[in-house]
PDB file of C-alpha atoms in Angstrom:
ATOM      1  CA  MET A   1       0.067  -0.260   0.100  1.00  0.00           C
ATOM      2  CA  ASN A   2       1.716   3.418  -0.954  1.00  0.00           C
ATOM      3  CA  GLU A   3       1.690   4.880   2.539  1.00  0.00           C
ATOM      4  CA  GLU A   4       0.882   8.852   1.708  1.00  0.00           C
ATOM      5  CA  HIS A   5      -2.574   7.821   1.410  1.00  0.00           C
ATOM      6  CA  ASN A   6      -3.361   5.856   3.810  1.00  0.00           C
ATOM      7  CA  PRO A   7      -6.584   4.657   5.285  1.00  0.00           C
ATOM      8  CA  ALA A   8      -5.345   5.501   9.186  1.00  0.00           C
ATOM      9  CA  ARG A   9      -6.186   8.974   7.921  1.00  0.00           C
ATOM     10  CA  ALA A  10      -9.700   8.600   8.994  1.00  0.00           C
ATOM     11  CA  SER A  11      -9.492   8.310  12.181  1.00  0.00           C
ATOM     12  CA  THR A  12      -8.655  12.243  11.566  1.00  0.00           C
ATOM     13  CA  ALA A  13     -11.859  13.088  10.574  1.00  0.00           C
ATOM     14  CA  THR A  14     -13.838  15.810  12.491  1.00  0.00           C
ATOM     15  CA  THR A  15     -16.982  15.398  14.144  1.00  0.00           C
ATOM     16  CA  ALA A  16     -19.912  14.424  11.531  1.00  0.00           C
ATOM     17  CA  PRO A  17     -22.748  17.019  10.944  1.00  0.00           C
ATOM     18  CA  TRP A  18     -25.075  14.416  10.742  1.00  0.00           C
ATOM     19  CA  ASP A  19     -24.864  13.610  14.877  1.00  0.00           C
ATOM     20  CA  GLY A  20     -28.519  13.365  15.837  1.00  0.00           C
ATOM     21  CA  ILE A  21     -29.579  13.241  12.755  1.00  0.00           C
ATOM     22  CA  ARG A  22     -30.604  10.096  10.570  1.00  0.00           C
ATOM     23  CA  VAL A  23     -29.102  10.018   7.676  1.00  0.00           C
ATOM     24  CA  SER A  24     -30.561   6.540   6.331  1.00  0.00           C
ATOM     25  CA  LEU A  25     -33.725   5.108   7.291  1.00  0.00           C
ATOM     26  CA  LEU A  26     -32.522   1.390   6.284  1.00  0.00           C
ATOM     27  CA  ARG A  27     -30.590   0.825   9.890  1.00  0.00           C
ATOM     28  CA  ALA A  28     -33.659   0.989  11.841  1.00  0.00           C
ATOM     29  CA  PHE A  29     -34.613  -1.919  10.369  1.00  0.00           C
ATOM     30  CA  SER A  30     -33.008  -5.985  10.449  1.00  0.00           C
ATOM     31  CA  SER A  31     -32.866  -6.290   6.202  1.00  0.00           C
ATOM     32  CA  ARG A  32     -34.967  -9.590   6.848  1.00  0.00           C
ATOM     33  CA  ASP A  33     -38.270  -6.961   7.357  1.00  0.00           C
ATOM     34  CA  ILE A  34     -36.651  -4.014   5.297  1.00  0.00           C
ATOM     35  CA  ASP A  35     -38.878  -4.991   2.021  1.00  0.00           C
ATOM     36  CA  SER A  36     -42.187  -5.539   4.333  1.00  0.00           C
ATOM     37  CA  ARG A  37     -41.951  -2.612   6.191  1.00  0.00           C
ATOM     38  CA  LEU A  38     -40.971  -0.547   3.344  1.00  0.00           C
ATOM     39  CA  SER A  39     -43.992  -1.588   1.531  1.00  0.00           C
ATOM     40  CA  VAL A  40     -46.507  -1.473   3.921  1.00  0.00           C
ATOM     41  CA  ALA A  41     -45.652   1.955   5.070  1.00  0.00           C
ATOM     42  CA  ARG A  42     -45.366   3.346   1.440  1.00  0.00           C
ATOM     43  CA  GLY A  43     -48.812   1.104   0.901  1.00  0.00           C
ATOM     44  CA  GLY A  44     -46.790  -0.515  -2.398  1.00  0.00           C
ATOM     45  CA  ARG A  45     -46.181  -4.102  -3.322  1.00  0.00           C
ATOM     46  CA  ILE A  46     -43.514  -6.603  -4.115  1.00  0.00           C
ATOM     47  CA  ALA A  47     -41.943  -5.620  -7.475  1.00  0.00           C
ATOM     48  CA  GLY A  48     -43.575  -7.059 -10.037  1.00  0.00           C
ATOM     49  CA  GLY A  49     -46.731  -8.157  -8.228  1.00  0.00           C
ATOM     50  CA  TYR A  50     -44.569 -11.954  -7.940  1.00  0.00           C
ATOM     51  CA  GLY A  51     -44.702 -12.187  -4.272  1.00  0.00           C
ATOM     52  CA  ARG A  52     -41.252 -12.614  -3.789  1.00  0.00           C
ATOM     53  CA  SER A  53     -38.448 -10.029  -4.127  1.00  0.00           C
ATOM     54  CA  VAL A  54     -34.660 -10.715  -4.277  1.00  0.00           C
ATOM     55  CA  GLN A  55     -33.445  -8.466  -1.486  1.00  0.00           C
ATOM     56  CA  MET A  56     -31.263  -5.380  -2.742  1.00  0.00           C
ATOM     57  CA  ARG A  57     -28.587  -2.874  -0.670  1.00  0.00           C
ATOM     58  CA  LEU A  58     -26.959   0.291  -2.028  1.00  0.00           C
ATOM     59  CA  GLU A  59     -23.785  -0.088  -1.328  1.00  0.00           C
ATOM     60  CA  LEU A  60     -21.971   2.469  -3.328  1.00  0.00           C
ATOM     61  CA  VAL A  61     -22.091   5.784  -5.951  1.00  0.00           C
ATOM     62  CA  PRO A  62     -19.184   6.633  -7.579  1.00  0.00           C
ATOM     63  CA  LEU A  63     -18.622   9.961  -8.443  1.00  0.00           C
ATOM     64  CA  ALA A  64     -16.180  11.725 -11.228  1.00  0.00           C
ATOM     65  CA  VAL A  65     -13.977  13.982  -9.447  1.00  0.00           C
ATOM     66  CA  SER A  66     -11.023  16.060 -11.023  1.00  0.00           C
ATOM     67  CA  ASP A  67      -9.322  16.609  -7.300  1.00  0.00           C
ATOM     68  CA  VAL A  68      -8.843  13.913  -5.308  1.00  0.00           C
ATOM     69  CA  GLU A  69      -7.361  15.827  -2.421  1.00  0.00           C
ATOM     70  CA  ARG A  70     -10.028  18.598  -3.219  1.00  0.00           C
ATOM     71  CA  SER A  71     -12.787  15.929  -2.904  1.00  0.00           C
ATOM     72  CA  ILE A  72     -11.632  14.769   0.556  1.00  0.00           C
ATOM     73  CA  ALA A  73     -11.234  17.749   1.835  1.00  0.00           C
ATOM     74  CA  PHE A  74     -14.962  18.865   1.333  1.00  0.00           C
ATOM     75  CA  TYR A  75     -16.690  15.329   1.903  1.00  0.00           C
ATOM     76  CA  ARG A  76     -14.728  14.757   4.875  1.00  0.00           C
ATOM     77  CA  ASP A  77     -14.163  18.342   6.180  1.00  0.00           C
ATOM     78  CA  ARG A  78     -17.258  20.514   5.261  1.00  0.00           C
ATOM     79  CA  VAL A  79     -19.630  17.633   4.696  1.00  0.00           C
ATOM     80  CA  GLY A  80     -18.332  15.075   7.718  1.00  0.00           C
ATOM     81  CA  PHE A  81     -18.408  11.780   5.459  1.00  0.00           C
ATOM     82  CA  THR A  82     -15.649   9.322   7.228  1.00  0.00           C
ATOM     83  CA  LEU A  83     -13.163   8.507   5.413  1.00  0.00           C
ATOM     84  CA  ASP A  84     -13.101   5.010   5.416  1.00  0.00           C
ATOM     85  CA  HIS A  85     -10.758   3.672   2.605  1.00  0.00           C
ATOM     86  CA  ASP A  86      -7.698   5.627   0.525  1.00  0.00           C
ATOM     87  CA  VAL A  87      -6.234   3.123  -1.215  1.00  0.00           C
ATOM     88  CA  SER A  88      -3.545   2.915  -4.122  1.00  0.00           C
ATOM     89  CA  PRO A  89      -3.443  -0.885  -5.411  1.00  0.00           C
ATOM     90  CA  GLY A  90      -1.428  -0.060  -8.502  1.00  0.00           C
ATOM     91  CA  ASN A  91      -1.151   1.352 -12.083  1.00  0.00           C
ATOM     92  CA  GLY A  92      -2.284   4.531 -11.096  1.00  0.00           C
ATOM     93  CA  MET A  93      -5.172   3.922  -9.423  1.00  0.00           C
ATOM     94  CA  ARG A  94      -6.356   5.254  -6.282  1.00  0.00           C
ATOM     95  CA  VAL A  95      -9.775   4.540  -4.416  1.00  0.00           C
ATOM     96  CA  VAL A  96     -11.482   6.700  -1.550  1.00  0.00           C
ATOM     97  CA  GLN A  97     -14.358   5.691   0.098  1.00  0.00           C
ATOM     98  CA  LEU A  98     -16.378   8.040   2.159  1.00  0.00           C
ATOM     99  CA  THR A  99     -19.263   7.341   4.231  1.00  0.00           C
ATOM    100  CA  PRO A 100     -21.901   9.861   5.362  1.00  0.00           C
ATOM    101  CA  PRO A 101     -22.268   9.226   8.818  1.00  0.00           C
ATOM    102  CA  GLY A 102     -25.743   6.605   9.597  1.00  0.00           C
ATOM    103  CA  SER A 103     -25.389   5.576   6.569  1.00  0.00           C
ATOM    104  CA  ALA A 104     -25.567   1.883   4.640  1.00  0.00           C
ATOM    105  CA  CYS A 105     -24.292   3.281   1.267  1.00  0.00           C
ATOM    106  CA  SER A 106     -20.937   5.112   0.457  1.00  0.00           C
ATOM    107  CA  ILE A 107     -19.614   7.307  -2.419  1.00  0.00           C
ATOM    108  CA  ALA A 108     -16.337   6.380  -4.467  1.00  0.00           C
ATOM    109  CA  PHE A 109     -14.047   8.890  -6.569  1.00  0.00           C
ATOM    110  CA  GLY A 110     -10.429   8.452  -6.742  1.00  0.00           C
ATOM    111  CA  THR A 111      -7.886   8.278 -10.113  1.00  0.00           C
ATOM    112  CA  GLY A 112      -7.448   5.766 -12.727  1.00  0.00           C
ATOM    113  CA  MET A 113     -11.298   4.675 -12.522  1.00  0.00           C
ATOM    114  CA  GLY A 114     -11.982   6.186 -15.973  1.00  0.00           C
ATOM    115  CA  GLY A 115     -13.886   9.643 -16.314  1.00  0.00           C
ATOM    116  CA  GLY A 116     -17.718  10.301 -16.457  1.00  0.00           C
ATOM    117  CA  ALA A 117     -20.344  13.707 -15.671  1.00  0.00           C
ATOM    118  CA  PRO A 118     -21.526  14.589 -12.512  1.00  0.00           C
ATOM    119  CA  VAL A 119     -23.959  12.695 -10.752  1.00  0.00           C
ATOM    120  CA  SER A 120     -27.013  14.893 -10.268  1.00  0.00           C
ATOM    121  CA  ASN A 121     -29.254  14.830  -6.712  1.00  0.00           C
ATOM    122  CA  ILE A 122     -27.501  12.469  -4.457  1.00  0.00           C
ATOM    123  CA  HIS A 123     -30.241  12.481  -1.749  1.00  0.00           C
ATOM    124  CA  LEU A 124     -29.192  12.351   2.013  1.00  0.00           C
ATOM    125  CA  VAL A 125     -32.283  11.658   4.237  1.00  0.00           C
ATOM    126  CA  VAL A 126     -32.165  13.547   7.589  1.00  0.00           C
ATOM    127  CA  ASP A 127     -34.527  14.413  10.353  1.00  0.00           C
ATOM    128  CA  ASP A 128     -34.445  18.535  10.544  1.00  0.00           C
ATOM    129  CA  VAL A 129     -32.816  19.707   7.109  1.00  0.00           C
ATOM    130  CA  ASP A 130     -32.813  23.167   8.585  1.00  0.00           C
ATOM    131  CA  ALA A 131     -30.325  21.946  11.464  1.00  0.00           C
ATOM    132  CA  ALA A 132     -28.699  19.879   8.968  1.00  0.00           C
ATOM    133  CA  ARG A 133     -28.258  22.424   6.384  1.00  0.00           C
ATOM    134  CA  ALA A 134     -26.726  25.543   9.227  1.00  0.00           C
ATOM    135  CA  VAL A 135     -24.410  22.649  10.059  1.00  0.00           C
ATOM    136  CA  LEU A 136     -23.069  22.335   6.592  1.00  0.00           C
ATOM    137  CA  ALA A 137     -23.440  26.402   5.757  1.00  0.00           C
ATOM    138  CA  ASP A 138     -21.178  26.892   9.267  1.00  0.00           C
ATOM    139  CA  ARG A 139     -18.679  24.424   7.161  1.00  0.00           C
ATOM    140  CA  GLY A 140     -18.547  26.649   4.434  1.00  0.00           C
ATOM    141  CA  VAL A 141     -20.978  24.404   1.773  1.00  0.00           C
ATOM    142  CA  GLU A 142     -22.424  27.115  -0.231  1.00  0.00           C
ATOM    143  CA  ILE A 143     -26.777  25.250   0.403  1.00  0.00           C
ATOM    144  CA  SER A 144     -29.939  26.298  -1.235  1.00  0.00           C
ATOM    145  CA  PRO A 145     -32.735  27.449   1.560  1.00  0.00           C
ATOM    146  CA  VAL A 146     -34.690  24.966   2.497  1.00  0.00           C
ATOM    147  CA  GLN A 147     -37.758  24.784   0.112  1.00  0.00           C
ATOM    148  CA  ASP A 148     -41.580  22.862   1.544  1.00  0.00           C
ATOM    149  CA  VAL A 149     -42.463  21.608  -1.792  1.00  0.00           C
ATOM    150  CA  GLY A 150     -45.424  20.088  -0.274  1.00  0.00           C
ATOM    151  CA  GLY A 151     -46.628  16.912   0.989  1.00  0.00           C
ATOM    152  CA  GLY A 152     -44.783  17.383   4.030  1.00  0.00           C
ATOM    153  CA  VAL A 153     -41.324  17.098   2.584  1.00  0.00           C
ATOM    154  CA  ARG A 154     -38.498  19.539   3.009  1.00  0.00           C
ATOM    155  CA  TYR A 155     -35.118  20.044   0.827  1.00  0.00           C
ATOM    156  CA  ALA A 156     -31.969  21.790   0.978  1.00  0.00           C
ATOM    157  CA  PHE A 157     -29.968  21.694  -2.112  1.00  0.00           C
ATOM    158  CA  PHE A 158     -25.970  21.693  -2.515  1.00  0.00           C
ATOM    159  CA  ALA A 159     -23.264  20.735  -4.956  1.00  0.00           C
ATOM    160  CA  ASP A 160     -19.761  19.560  -4.429  1.00  0.00           C
ATOM    161  CA  PRO A 161     -16.325  21.970  -6.193  1.00  0.00           C
ATOM    162  CA  ASP A 162     -16.843  19.351  -9.968  1.00  0.00           C
ATOM    163  CA  GLY A 163     -21.078  19.430 -10.018  1.00  0.00           C
ATOM    164  CA  ASN A 164     -22.282  16.715  -8.107  1.00  0.00           C
ATOM    165  CA  SER A 165     -24.997  17.645  -6.833  1.00  0.00           C
ATOM    166  CA  TRP A 166     -26.847  16.390  -3.300  1.00  0.00           C
ATOM    167  CA  ALA A 167     -30.525  17.509  -1.744  1.00  0.00           C
ATOM    168  CA  LEU A 168     -30.827  17.033   1.943  1.00  0.00           C
ATOM    169  CA  GLN A 169     -34.488  15.753   1.843  1.00  0.00           C
ATOM    170  CA  GLU A 170     -36.455  16.058   5.072  1.00  0.00           C
ATOM    171  CA  ILE A 171     -39.961  14.074   5.655  1.00  0.00           C
ATOM    172  CA  ALA A 172     -41.973  14.643   7.992  1.00  0.00           C
ATOM    173  CA  VAL A 173     -42.713  11.377  10.261  1.00  0.00           C
ATOM    174  CA  GLY A 174     -46.882  10.486   8.904  1.00  0.00           C
ATOM    175  CA  ALA A 175     -46.542  12.374   5.443  1.00  0.00           C
ATOM    176  CA  ALA A 176     -48.719  10.770   3.022  1.00  0.00           C
ATOM    177  CA  PRO A 177     -46.943   8.222   0.186  1.00  0.00           C
ATOM    178  CA  PRO A 178     -46.784   9.671  -3.233  1.00  0.00           C
ATOM    179  CA  GLU A 179     -49.460   8.170  -5.339  1.00  0.00           C
TER     180      GLU A 179
END
């Protein structure tokens, strides 16, 4: 492993802005209950209507970035994600993985992984969009005012330096599922 990119740096992450704020609903349920509870909560049915499903968990969202160090600083120091991995397996490749506190899904970027266009509108679900927005703004993240779209749903939007865009989403307890 390249010592310059030591994963032990993950221990230097600053306090997460999401402390006390739920980022992922999935941690609230055991994996066996996710399909049934979320389906019932949304008034929906299992995809395909065949009475069975295949459990799938979103694990990783790859992002296109032009400057790895700048992106690490943005996501770790400003947004508050935890640096999980920073490895250089060889051949000019570097892989960096960070995870929002409380989330089961991570982001990854690096060098030698191929290019790509910025990703649009990745959602982070929070309990209090005003509080989450304030934390990010205090850390220097340029973030939109909170927008109430009705039905108990509120958003604030921001983007990283490469144009990968994010939404903080608050869904009020008891809000009706979309029709």
